[in-house]
Short mmCIF file of C-alpha atoms in Angstrom, two decimals:
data_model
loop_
_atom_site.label_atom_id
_atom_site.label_comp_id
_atom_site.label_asym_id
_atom_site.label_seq_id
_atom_site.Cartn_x
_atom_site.Cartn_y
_atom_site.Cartn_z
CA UNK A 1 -42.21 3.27 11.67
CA UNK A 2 -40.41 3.01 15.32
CA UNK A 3 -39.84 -0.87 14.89
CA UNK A 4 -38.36 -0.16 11.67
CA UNK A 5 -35.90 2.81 13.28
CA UNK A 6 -35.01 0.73 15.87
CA UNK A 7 -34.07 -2.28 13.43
CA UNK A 8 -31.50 -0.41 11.49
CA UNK A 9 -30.16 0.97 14.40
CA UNK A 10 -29.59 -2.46 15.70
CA UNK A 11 -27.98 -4.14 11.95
CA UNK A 12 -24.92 -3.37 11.64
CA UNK A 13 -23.59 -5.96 8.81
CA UNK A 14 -23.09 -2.35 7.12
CA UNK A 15 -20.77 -0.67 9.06
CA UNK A 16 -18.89 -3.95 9.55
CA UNK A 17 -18.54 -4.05 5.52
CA UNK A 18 -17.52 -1.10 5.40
CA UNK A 19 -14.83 -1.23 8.01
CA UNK A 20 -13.38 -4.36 6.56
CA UNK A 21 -13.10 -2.15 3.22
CA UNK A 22 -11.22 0.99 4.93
CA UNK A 23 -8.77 -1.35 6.41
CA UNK A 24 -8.35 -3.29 3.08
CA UNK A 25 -7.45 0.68 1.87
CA UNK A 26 -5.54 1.32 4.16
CA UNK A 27 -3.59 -2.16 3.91
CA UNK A 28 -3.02 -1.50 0.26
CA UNK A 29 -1.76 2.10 0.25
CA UNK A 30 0.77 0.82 3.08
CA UNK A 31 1.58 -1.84 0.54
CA UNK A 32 2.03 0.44 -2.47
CA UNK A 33 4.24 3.30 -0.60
CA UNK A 34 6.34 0.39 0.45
CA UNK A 35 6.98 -1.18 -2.84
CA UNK A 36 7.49 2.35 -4.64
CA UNK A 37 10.10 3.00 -1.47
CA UNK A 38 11.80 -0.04 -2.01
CA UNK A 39 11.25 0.26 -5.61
CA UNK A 40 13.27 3.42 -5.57
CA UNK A 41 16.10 2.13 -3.49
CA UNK A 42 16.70 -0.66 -5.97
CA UNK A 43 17.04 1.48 -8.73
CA UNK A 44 19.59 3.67 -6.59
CA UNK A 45 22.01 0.37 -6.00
CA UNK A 46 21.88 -0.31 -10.19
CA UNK A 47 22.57 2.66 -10.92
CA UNK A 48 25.54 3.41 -8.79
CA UNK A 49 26.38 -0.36 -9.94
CA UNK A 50 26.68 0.47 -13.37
CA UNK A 51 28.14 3.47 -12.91
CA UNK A 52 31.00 1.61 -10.94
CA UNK A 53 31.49 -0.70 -13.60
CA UNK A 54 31.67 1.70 -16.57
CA UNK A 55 33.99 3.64 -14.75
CA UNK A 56 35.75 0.21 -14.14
CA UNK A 57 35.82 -0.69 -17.77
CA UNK A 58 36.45 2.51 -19.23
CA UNK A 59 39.51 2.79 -16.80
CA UNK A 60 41.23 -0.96 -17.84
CA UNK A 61 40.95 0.27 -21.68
#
């Protein structure tokens, strides 16, 4: 029972799995807050686009 302890204490292919998955969680949620930021911003500069050229339109008729 003490060799068998002492083996799992030793593998760690586990831990390394599971680090490699909270980075690639970590790396994603990064990802996603960026591209709903950006997202976001975007649809600011259409808007006040379109609102420029109604205004622009509605003004030359």
């Amino acid at each position: 029972m003490k060799k068998i302890f002492a083996r799992l204490m030793k593998d760690e292919s586990g831990a390394t799995a599971i680090e490699y998955g909270l980075i690639a969680a970590l790396v994603s949620v990064a990802l996603i807050a960026g591209a709903s930021s950006l997202g976001n911003t975007i649809n600011d500069t259409f808007s006040k686009l379109g609102n420029k050229l109604s205004t622009t339109t509605a003004n030359k008729l």
